[in-house]
Structures are given as C-alpha cells and as structure tokens.
XYZ file of C-alpha atoms in Angstrom:
481
model
C 109.043 98.393 125.241
C 112.361 98.180 123.366
C 112.956 101.068 120.962
C 113.527 100.338 117.287
C 117.180 99.957 116.429
C 118.673 100.485 112.984
C 120.364 97.308 111.786
C 124.102 96.897 112.120
C 125.932 95.933 108.941
C 128.801 93.438 108.855
C 130.759 92.926 105.649
C 132.686 89.662 105.244
C 135.435 89.822 102.629
C 136.248 86.345 101.339
C 133.637 83.719 100.512
C 135.678 80.614 101.266
C 134.849 78.165 104.042
C 136.118 80.582 106.741
C 134.024 83.495 105.519
C 130.901 81.382 105.008
C 131.293 79.861 108.482
C 131.730 83.315 110.019
C 128.493 84.436 108.347
C 126.639 81.330 109.541
C 127.681 81.701 113.175
C 127.204 85.479 113.120
C 123.646 84.972 111.887
C 123.111 82.243 114.470
C 124.397 84.382 117.341
C 121.880 87.164 116.790
C 118.841 85.023 115.942
C 118.031 84.708 119.645
C 118.433 88.454 120.255
C 116.462 91.492 119.217
C 119.474 93.071 117.525
C 118.887 93.504 113.777
C 121.828 92.676 111.543
C 122.644 92.839 107.847
C 125.409 90.580 106.515
C 127.148 90.984 103.165
C 129.676 88.478 101.827
C 131.980 89.674 99.049
C 134.271 87.543 96.921
C 136.297 88.459 93.854
C 135.641 85.110 92.132
C 132.426 84.105 90.409
C 131.488 81.472 93.003
C 131.646 80.817 96.739
C 133.396 78.071 98.663
C 137.012 79.044 97.966
C 139.232 76.082 97.204
C 136.454 73.535 97.808
C 135.393 72.396 94.365
C 133.695 69.091 93.541
C 133.495 67.946 89.927
C 131.040 65.284 88.738
C 132.220 63.560 85.552
C 131.201 60.253 83.944
C 129.984 58.891 87.282
C 133.128 59.979 89.160
C 133.083 62.332 92.167
C 136.281 64.376 91.910
C 137.669 66.836 94.447
C 139.770 69.485 92.736
C 140.732 71.157 96.017
C 140.720 69.594 99.513
C 139.525 65.981 99.432
C 138.568 65.253 103.069
C 138.929 66.404 106.672
C 140.089 64.951 109.973
C 137.203 63.156 111.668
C 138.336 64.038 115.184
C 138.522 67.785 114.591
C 135.055 68.629 115.831
C 134.235 72.036 114.259
C 133.398 70.544 110.867
C 131.418 67.651 112.317
C 129.486 70.077 114.523
C 128.754 72.431 111.610
C 127.609 69.448 109.540
C 125.157 68.543 112.301
C 123.877 72.115 112.604
C 123.230 72.203 108.864
C 121.297 68.927 109.019
C 123.812 67.146 106.782
C 125.054 64.433 109.117
C 123.469 61.702 106.978
C 125.666 62.836 104.074
C 128.935 62.049 105.886
C 130.984 59.094 104.727
C 134.138 57.543 106.132
C 137.130 55.908 104.503
C 136.903 52.402 103.123
C 137.985 50.243 106.111
C 139.927 48.008 103.699
C 142.181 50.913 102.680
C 143.977 51.444 105.978
C 147.407 50.628 104.583
C 149.516 53.593 103.517
C 152.889 53.333 101.820
C 156.034 55.451 101.770
C 158.420 55.446 98.833
C 161.966 54.604 99.900
C 164.804 53.679 97.569
C 162.338 53.593 94.693
C 160.149 50.942 96.372
C 156.901 51.189 98.297
C 157.161 50.236 101.972
C 154.113 49.914 104.174
C 153.918 52.593 106.835
C 154.228 50.809 110.209
C 150.862 50.269 111.926
C 150.400 52.329 115.067
C 151.847 55.588 113.787
C 150.029 58.710 115.001
C 151.078 61.818 113.078
C 154.259 59.960 112.209
C 155.050 59.085 115.844
C 155.239 55.365 116.763
C 152.751 54.149 119.368
C 153.436 50.433 118.743
C 157.120 49.612 118.990
C 156.917 46.110 117.465
C 155.811 47.150 113.941
C 158.070 50.198 114.125
C 161.167 48.115 114.873
C 160.329 45.713 112.006
C 159.808 48.298 109.270
C 162.130 48.332 106.276
C 161.837 52.111 106.050
C 164.572 52.698 108.622
C 168.026 51.348 109.362
C 168.701 49.687 112.703
C 170.596 52.812 113.718
C 167.593 54.986 112.823
C 165.286 52.835 114.922
C 167.619 52.877 117.911
C 167.997 56.642 117.635
C 164.211 57.033 117.666
C 164.009 54.818 120.767
C 166.252 57.312 122.597
C 163.162 59.505 122.859
C 162.096 57.208 125.683
C 164.969 58.446 127.875
C 165.872 61.913 126.562
C 165.023 64.866 128.835
C 162.443 67.430 127.783
C 163.407 70.826 126.420
C 162.938 73.583 128.989
C 163.381 76.666 126.789
C 160.126 78.631 126.322
C 161.175 79.740 122.831
C 159.427 78.450 119.726
C 161.419 76.071 117.513
C 160.960 74.569 114.081
C 158.991 71.372 113.597
C 162.032 69.814 111.915
C 164.428 70.621 114.753
C 161.931 69.308 117.306
C 161.436 65.968 115.533
C 165.146 65.562 114.842
C 165.876 66.295 118.504
C 163.340 63.752 119.754
C 163.427 60.990 117.111
C 166.483 61.564 114.936
C 167.097 62.704 111.385
C 166.186 59.372 109.773
C 162.659 59.195 111.192
C 162.207 62.851 110.306
C 163.241 62.399 106.663
C 161.698 59.002 105.956
C 158.392 59.158 107.857
C 157.547 62.417 109.597
C 158.520 64.877 106.873
C 156.428 63.411 104.019
C 153.481 62.894 106.380
C 153.456 66.135 108.367
C 155.073 68.599 105.980
C 152.674 67.377 103.296
C 149.847 69.097 105.168
C 151.560 72.445 104.601
C 153.641 71.515 101.506
C 156.454 72.972 103.572
C 159.980 72.424 104.816
C 159.805 71.172 108.406
C 162.870 73.230 109.319
C 160.990 76.413 108.361
C 157.672 75.613 110.058
C 156.837 76.712 113.598
C 156.258 73.842 116.012
C 153.852 75.867 118.176
C 151.799 77.000 115.177
C 151.614 73.700 113.264
C 151.661 70.897 115.859
C 151.291 72.482 119.308
C 150.233 69.101 120.685
C 153.813 67.846 120.233
C 155.160 70.640 122.435
C 152.433 69.991 125.020
C 153.177 66.254 125.063
C 156.891 66.804 125.596
C 156.215 69.197 128.467
C 153.703 66.870 130.120
C 155.160 63.417 129.427
C 158.808 64.211 128.540
C 158.831 61.393 125.945
C 156.977 62.058 122.704
C 156.440 58.327 122.103
C 155.092 57.625 125.595
C 152.867 60.690 125.446
C 151.414 59.704 122.077
C 150.742 56.202 123.403
C 148.728 57.670 126.274
C 146.926 60.082 123.949
C 145.978 57.210 121.669
C 144.155 55.490 124.544
C 142.436 58.734 125.499
C 141.493 59.369 121.885
C 139.724 56.014 121.728
C 137.568 57.027 124.686
C 136.844 60.486 123.248
C 135.728 58.992 119.912
C 132.524 57.786 121.593
C 131.222 61.364 121.438
C 131.595 61.446 117.645
C 128.840 60.450 115.201
C 128.958 56.721 114.475
C 130.325 57.299 110.953
C 133.310 59.186 112.414
C 134.344 56.718 115.112
C 136.382 54.259 113.084
C 137.842 56.461 110.383
C 140.668 58.977 110.365
C 139.128 61.133 107.630
C 135.615 62.063 106.546
C 134.008 63.393 103.398
C 130.465 63.597 101.989
C 128.722 61.149 99.695
C 128.258 63.834 97.032
C 131.586 65.564 97.648
C 132.871 68.371 99.853
C 130.781 70.983 98.049
C 127.923 69.537 100.116
C 128.900 71.755 103.052
C 129.278 74.823 100.842
C 125.778 74.353 99.433
C 124.470 73.713 102.957
C 125.973 76.966 104.223
C 124.676 79.013 101.299
C 121.180 77.568 101.755
C 121.299 78.397 105.475
C 122.350 81.988 104.727
C 119.094 82.721 102.952
C 118.845 86.342 104.145
C 122.529 87.157 103.626
C 123.588 89.310 100.701
C 126.120 87.605 98.429
C 128.223 89.752 96.083
C 130.524 87.876 93.706
C 133.093 89.140 91.210
C 133.718 91.919 93.685
C 137.346 92.835 94.364
C 138.083 95.076 97.328
C 140.848 97.692 97.130
C 141.113 98.834 100.760
C 139.328 99.404 104.043
C 139.279 102.795 105.777
C 137.912 103.998 109.091
C 135.610 107.017 109.209
C 134.770 107.635 112.870
C 132.793 104.571 113.977
C 131.998 103.403 110.445
C 134.247 101.464 108.100
C 134.396 102.158 104.392
C 134.941 99.080 102.227
C 136.178 100.503 98.954
C 135.772 98.202 95.985
C 138.166 98.004 93.072
C 135.534 99.681 90.871
C 135.529 102.689 93.222
C 132.138 102.061 94.844
C 131.911 102.152 98.631
C 130.163 99.906 101.127
C 129.738 101.233 104.672
C 129.860 98.778 107.555
C 129.817 98.731 111.338
C 132.113 95.728 111.325
C 134.302 93.919 108.800
C 135.641 90.362 108.859
C 138.490 89.784 106.396
C 138.953 86.107 105.564
C 141.631 86.252 102.888
C 145.213 85.018 102.436
C 147.838 87.007 104.343
C 148.963 89.002 101.298
C 145.351 89.948 100.525
C 144.813 91.200 104.077
C 148.017 93.245 103.937
C 146.875 94.877 100.710
C 143.505 95.929 102.155
C 144.655 97.191 105.542
C 148.364 98.001 105.215
C 147.809 101.698 104.412
C 145.577 102.222 107.459
C 147.498 99.967 109.853
C 151.119 99.645 108.649
C 151.810 96.843 111.141
C 149.491 94.609 109.110
C 152.207 94.531 106.427
C 154.065 92.183 108.792
C 151.736 89.493 107.433
C 153.786 89.616 104.230
C 156.389 87.606 106.145
C 154.072 84.596 105.781
C 155.184 82.906 102.594
C 152.887 80.816 100.412
C 153.681 77.722 98.357
C 151.873 76.928 95.114
C 150.786 73.331 94.560
C 148.772 71.378 92.019
C 147.054 68.043 91.710
C 146.458 65.743 88.770
C 143.479 63.401 88.701
C 143.705 60.258 86.573
C 140.833 57.868 85.839
C 141.428 54.292 84.614
C 139.611 51.116 83.689
C 140.357 48.763 86.560
C 141.004 45.819 84.254
C 143.717 47.760 82.410
C 145.538 49.015 85.486
C 147.707 45.932 85.852
C 147.874 45.853 89.642
C 145.672 45.680 92.727
C 145.414 48.692 95.037
C 145.560 47.436 98.615
C 145.683 50.700 100.536
C 144.995 54.422 100.422
C 148.113 55.486 98.511
C 151.697 56.504 99.125
C 153.856 59.432 100.267
C 157.122 60.546 98.695
C 159.985 61.895 100.871
C 162.012 64.777 99.469
C 165.133 62.659 99.235
C 163.496 60.427 96.610
C 163.702 63.293 94.119
C 160.380 62.459 92.455
C 158.114 64.891 90.651
C 155.034 63.911 92.645
C 154.912 64.389 96.424
C 152.136 61.868 97.111
C 149.512 59.758 95.401
C 146.066 58.948 96.779
C 144.295 55.853 95.434
C 141.073 57.795 95.678
C 138.536 55.192 94.559
C 140.019 52.654 96.976
C 140.042 55.125 99.870
C 136.597 56.602 99.120
C 134.154 54.102 97.654
C 131.706 56.789 96.492
C 134.179 58.405 94.075
C 134.197 56.007 91.098
C 131.752 53.760 89.213
C 132.159 50.005 89.495
C 135.138 48.747 87.504
C 136.817 52.160 87.401
C 139.789 53.565 89.330
C 140.456 57.153 90.356
C 143.881 58.436 91.481
C 145.085 61.833 92.622
C 148.735 62.855 92.430
C 150.088 65.856 94.301
C 152.745 68.193 92.915
C 154.811 70.961 94.452
C 156.210 71.800 97.870
C 158.470 74.381 99.456
C 161.715 74.486 97.471
C 160.257 72.538 94.533
C 157.778 74.471 92.433
C 159.281 73.521 89.051
C 155.860 72.525 87.750
C 154.989 76.209 87.332
C 157.397 76.442 84.380
C 155.847 73.429 82.631
C 152.842 73.049 80.340
C 149.896 70.935 81.464
C 150.891 68.186 78.992
C 154.447 68.163 80.391
C 153.127 67.943 83.949
C 150.832 65.019 83.155
C 153.650 63.208 81.347
C 155.918 63.686 84.386
C 153.182 62.366 86.705
C 152.608 59.316 84.507
C 156.363 58.692 84.368
C 156.500 58.543 88.174
C 153.452 56.241 88.329
C 155.066 53.923 85.782
C 158.355 53.729 87.698
C 156.819 53.467 91.174
C 153.701 51.385 90.458
C 154.299 49.911 86.996
C 151.234 51.642 85.547
C 151.388 51.962 81.767
C 147.634 52.083 80.996
C 146.208 55.109 79.196
C 143.956 57.158 81.495
C 140.313 57.492 80.561
C 140.780 61.175 81.320
C 142.897 63.534 83.403
C 142.005 66.676 85.340
C 144.584 69.147 86.608
C 144.010 71.831 89.246
C 146.494 74.587 90.008
C 146.292 76.007 93.531
C 148.457 79.094 93.326
C 149.812 80.610 96.543
C 147.523 78.289 98.462
C 149.670 76.867 101.266
C 150.697 79.335 104.009
C 154.019 78.596 105.698
C 153.921 79.368 109.424
C 157.450 80.550 110.318
C 159.082 80.103 113.724
C 157.563 82.792 115.948
C 154.329 82.782 113.891
C 151.992 82.989 116.881
C 153.803 86.053 118.266
C 153.627 87.654 114.817
C 149.864 87.095 114.592
C 149.261 88.263 118.152
C 151.142 91.520 117.517
C 149.396 92.298 114.233
C 145.956 91.638 115.671
C 146.649 93.821 118.679
C 147.700 96.798 116.558
C 144.661 96.307 114.322
C 142.357 96.202 117.362
C 143.873 99.454 118.637
C 143.384 101.360 115.389
C 140.381 99.645 113.770
C 138.492 97.731 116.490
C 135.615 96.887 114.173
C 137.837 94.958 111.744
C 138.785 91.319 112.343
C 141.221 89.207 110.318
C 140.996 85.428 110.153
C 141.509 82.347 107.990
C 144.089 79.767 107.005
C 147.001 82.198 107.378
C 146.550 82.266 111.152
C 145.767 79.154 113.183
C 145.440 76.112 110.926
C 144.947 75.334 107.240
C 142.588 72.346 107.459
C 138.863 72.737 106.816
C 137.905 72.204 110.494
C 140.535 74.789 111.511
C 139.088 77.325 109.101
C 135.553 76.692 110.339
C 136.691 77.096 113.956
C 138.378 80.396 113.112
C 135.257 81.630 111.305
C 133.167 80.763 114.343
C 135.595 82.546 116.673
C 135.519 85.654 114.467
C 131.709 85.640 114.524
C 131.694 85.431 118.329
C 134.200 88.269 118.652
C 132.290 90.469 116.202
C 129.058 89.838 118.112
C 130.751 91.001 121.304
C 132.424 94.034 119.730
C 129.177 95.253 118.169
C 127.218 94.327 121.301
C 124.750 92.341 119.219
C 124.107 89.686 121.828
C 121.001 89.966 123.990
C 123.034 88.968 127.036
C-alpha cells in the first residue's frame, strides 16, 4: 500500500497563455499518477489571459491583442482539441486570400506562391510590380549561390539579403517577417526567429528550391490537421480568441488563481522556494514556473542568480493598434483581400492594415466593415509621444492617402501594447541556454519560459508552457513512471 504523500506545490507566476498552458499540462501530467499536487497561478493584473483580449461591441467581435494564429503550428490546435473546443475554430474567408504591399504610395498585390516572403512560383514573382527587373534577377541568383558554411548565427536581414538581395528584403520580406516581431531584420537572430530558413539552406542550398519542396510536403502534412485548418493559413474562434482562455480557466477548476498579485522576488531556502509578494507576504513552493517578459524575470531572480540579468539584453518594442468600424455603404471602395503591409521605406505612420471583417466573416454584422491598423516598430515608436486623438487622426490620414477612405468611423478602439514585442538578438539561443543553465545549477526548482525565449506566437507560447510543465513534472518526480 502506497504511503500518504503531502502534496507538492507549484507556483506559476504570469497568467498569460504560457502560464495557463503550463498549469493545464502540469495538471494533466499528474492526473494519471498518485502524486498529489497544488497549483497556484499569480498575475499582477485583474484578469487572466495576458494580451489576449476579445471585445464584443455593437455586434462586432474585436481582438484588442493577437487576432489569430498559424493553422499549421500544432500546439494550439492540439490544445483546442484537448479542451473540447474544436467546433469553435474558424478559418479565414477563402475570398480574402489576396494581400497587398504598399510601394511608391500604391497598393501592389503580393505575388501568389510566396511562403514567408520566399517565392515558390517564379512566374507570378517575375511579373510583380513590387520589384525592378534587377531586383528579380538578383533574387533568382539564390538558385545558384552556394550555401553558407559558417556555424555562427547571423541576422535575419543579412541572411535574406545574402540569398535574395536587398530589394526583396526591403519590399517583401521585411514588412512580412519583421512585422511578426515589430523588429529590424538586421537586429533579429536568424536561428531564433526563422530557424527553418537556416535548415533549408543547409539541406537544399537554395532557399527558393527548398521552400518549393517544403510547400509540397506541407500540403501532404495538412491532411493530419482538422478539416477547418487544412485550407487556411490562420485560425481563430467564432467568439474570439478569449475562447481558449475561458476554456483553460474552466479546465483548471481545482487550481488556485490569485490576481492583482505582484511578485517582488524569489528566494531559495534549502529545498523550498519562497515567492515573496510585493505586499511582503510569502508563498512557499516546491517548484516555480515564471512566465513573464524578460525584464520581469530578471527583476524576480537577478538577486539570487545574477546571470539572469543577462536577459535584460533582450529589448522590447512597444506597439499599438487602432480598430475602426464603418458602414459598408459609406466606405467608398470594395475590399478584395485581407489587407496590406507597409515597408519601412514608405515612411507611413501605420505598419500594416488588416481588413478584418473581410478576412474573418464572424467579426462584423452584415453591412458593416471592421479594420485594424498597426502602429509602431523598432526604430519608430513616435506614437508614444502622441495623444489618442492625434494617433487616430494620423491613422485616418494614412487610410485616406492609401485607400481613399474619407468616411467617418462608427467608432474607434485603440489598444496600447507596451513593451510587448521581444527582439531576439543575434546569439539569442546561446544567451538563453547559458541563463537557463546557471539558473538550473543554483535554483533547480525554478523554470523560466514564455515569449522572450523561443517564439512569440500563441502556438509557440503554448508549446513552451507545455515543455515547462513536462520539465517540472520530471524535476519534482511527480510522474508515476
């Protein structure tokens, strides 16, 4: 007969999607074992879900934070299935596949066949008005250029310039890829942001040829996805992204949630960890998972493990988005795609515009139009010195000049996402590896995870939460195996 065991206690600091996912998979991992476990999730805000925030207004479904996720990144699809929410998934409107890029003040259709900004169909690529003949010929040199043999990390910008040329980088790749991180491609680590590009060059030599082969393979792999995910690049939920947050909270019915709870620091006392709150109270734990931005992690652990302060080298960019709702009949133009991207060289205030109600049919009532304009990127955070009225006027000015829209919005909604976009520098993976190793040596019961480490997208955060839960289970020997 197994003797009674006192329950282990794991504290998760950070109630965003990473922290909630860690709690879910930690709970799941011990449900088949006899090991008792208490889980506490702390967050300094008054709600859980982090940047995921869905607003319902006048029949509109509005995402104030992230608005969708990549369909082929499985962790979020798998979590959706495990929560019993698969019937809530919805794909993009198939009639919104066109995307535009602003060039010379005019919207040009992005060439069909691009995958992550890399051409996989040479015909449409060679016909596009986005590039000069010289730019197209330079990109075609990728087909014959040798692969790089150095094992050192390099920047995403240098890699793409080396393979495809500066024109493709500036006109197509930069607004598409850097937009994910709101970063400067010349400051972002290739290995940390798009490791598949490095792998393709090493395996196939040519980036274009490798992406062509991957596209065929990807079509075969899509058969394993739910039907709703097979013919769409992005997914969301019919009632908004908060669906998964509510699903996680409902599934964590025996987990203790503590909101409006700031944490000052974490200390080790023998085999127990003391989570010291900002109000001076103390929570003792056998294990701690910290799912916060890099600067938040440094603040909590830097005094106990000075090497953790190296995380302060990860810079963050602040961004914002402005939602505008219109009467369709007053808009003055038809929306025949999902929106447009704005390269840096255009000098515009907005960095992109999603025609939300065209891309996602569940987001607006019949006869209404919803748009979302993005503001801010590395090297251009001028919006922070402007009032909300000034920002909205600047957004509307760009929409008037680019799209000819002069109609008064039914309403606007602005969301500021301060210090929200981590910038992975060259050498990022080595930095993370070193910090985690020193933390494991000095405080083996503390794990650090989240968007600052291995991916900023929602599926990446869920994957990292799941990995942290697995590692904590092993470290605390909770598994019955």
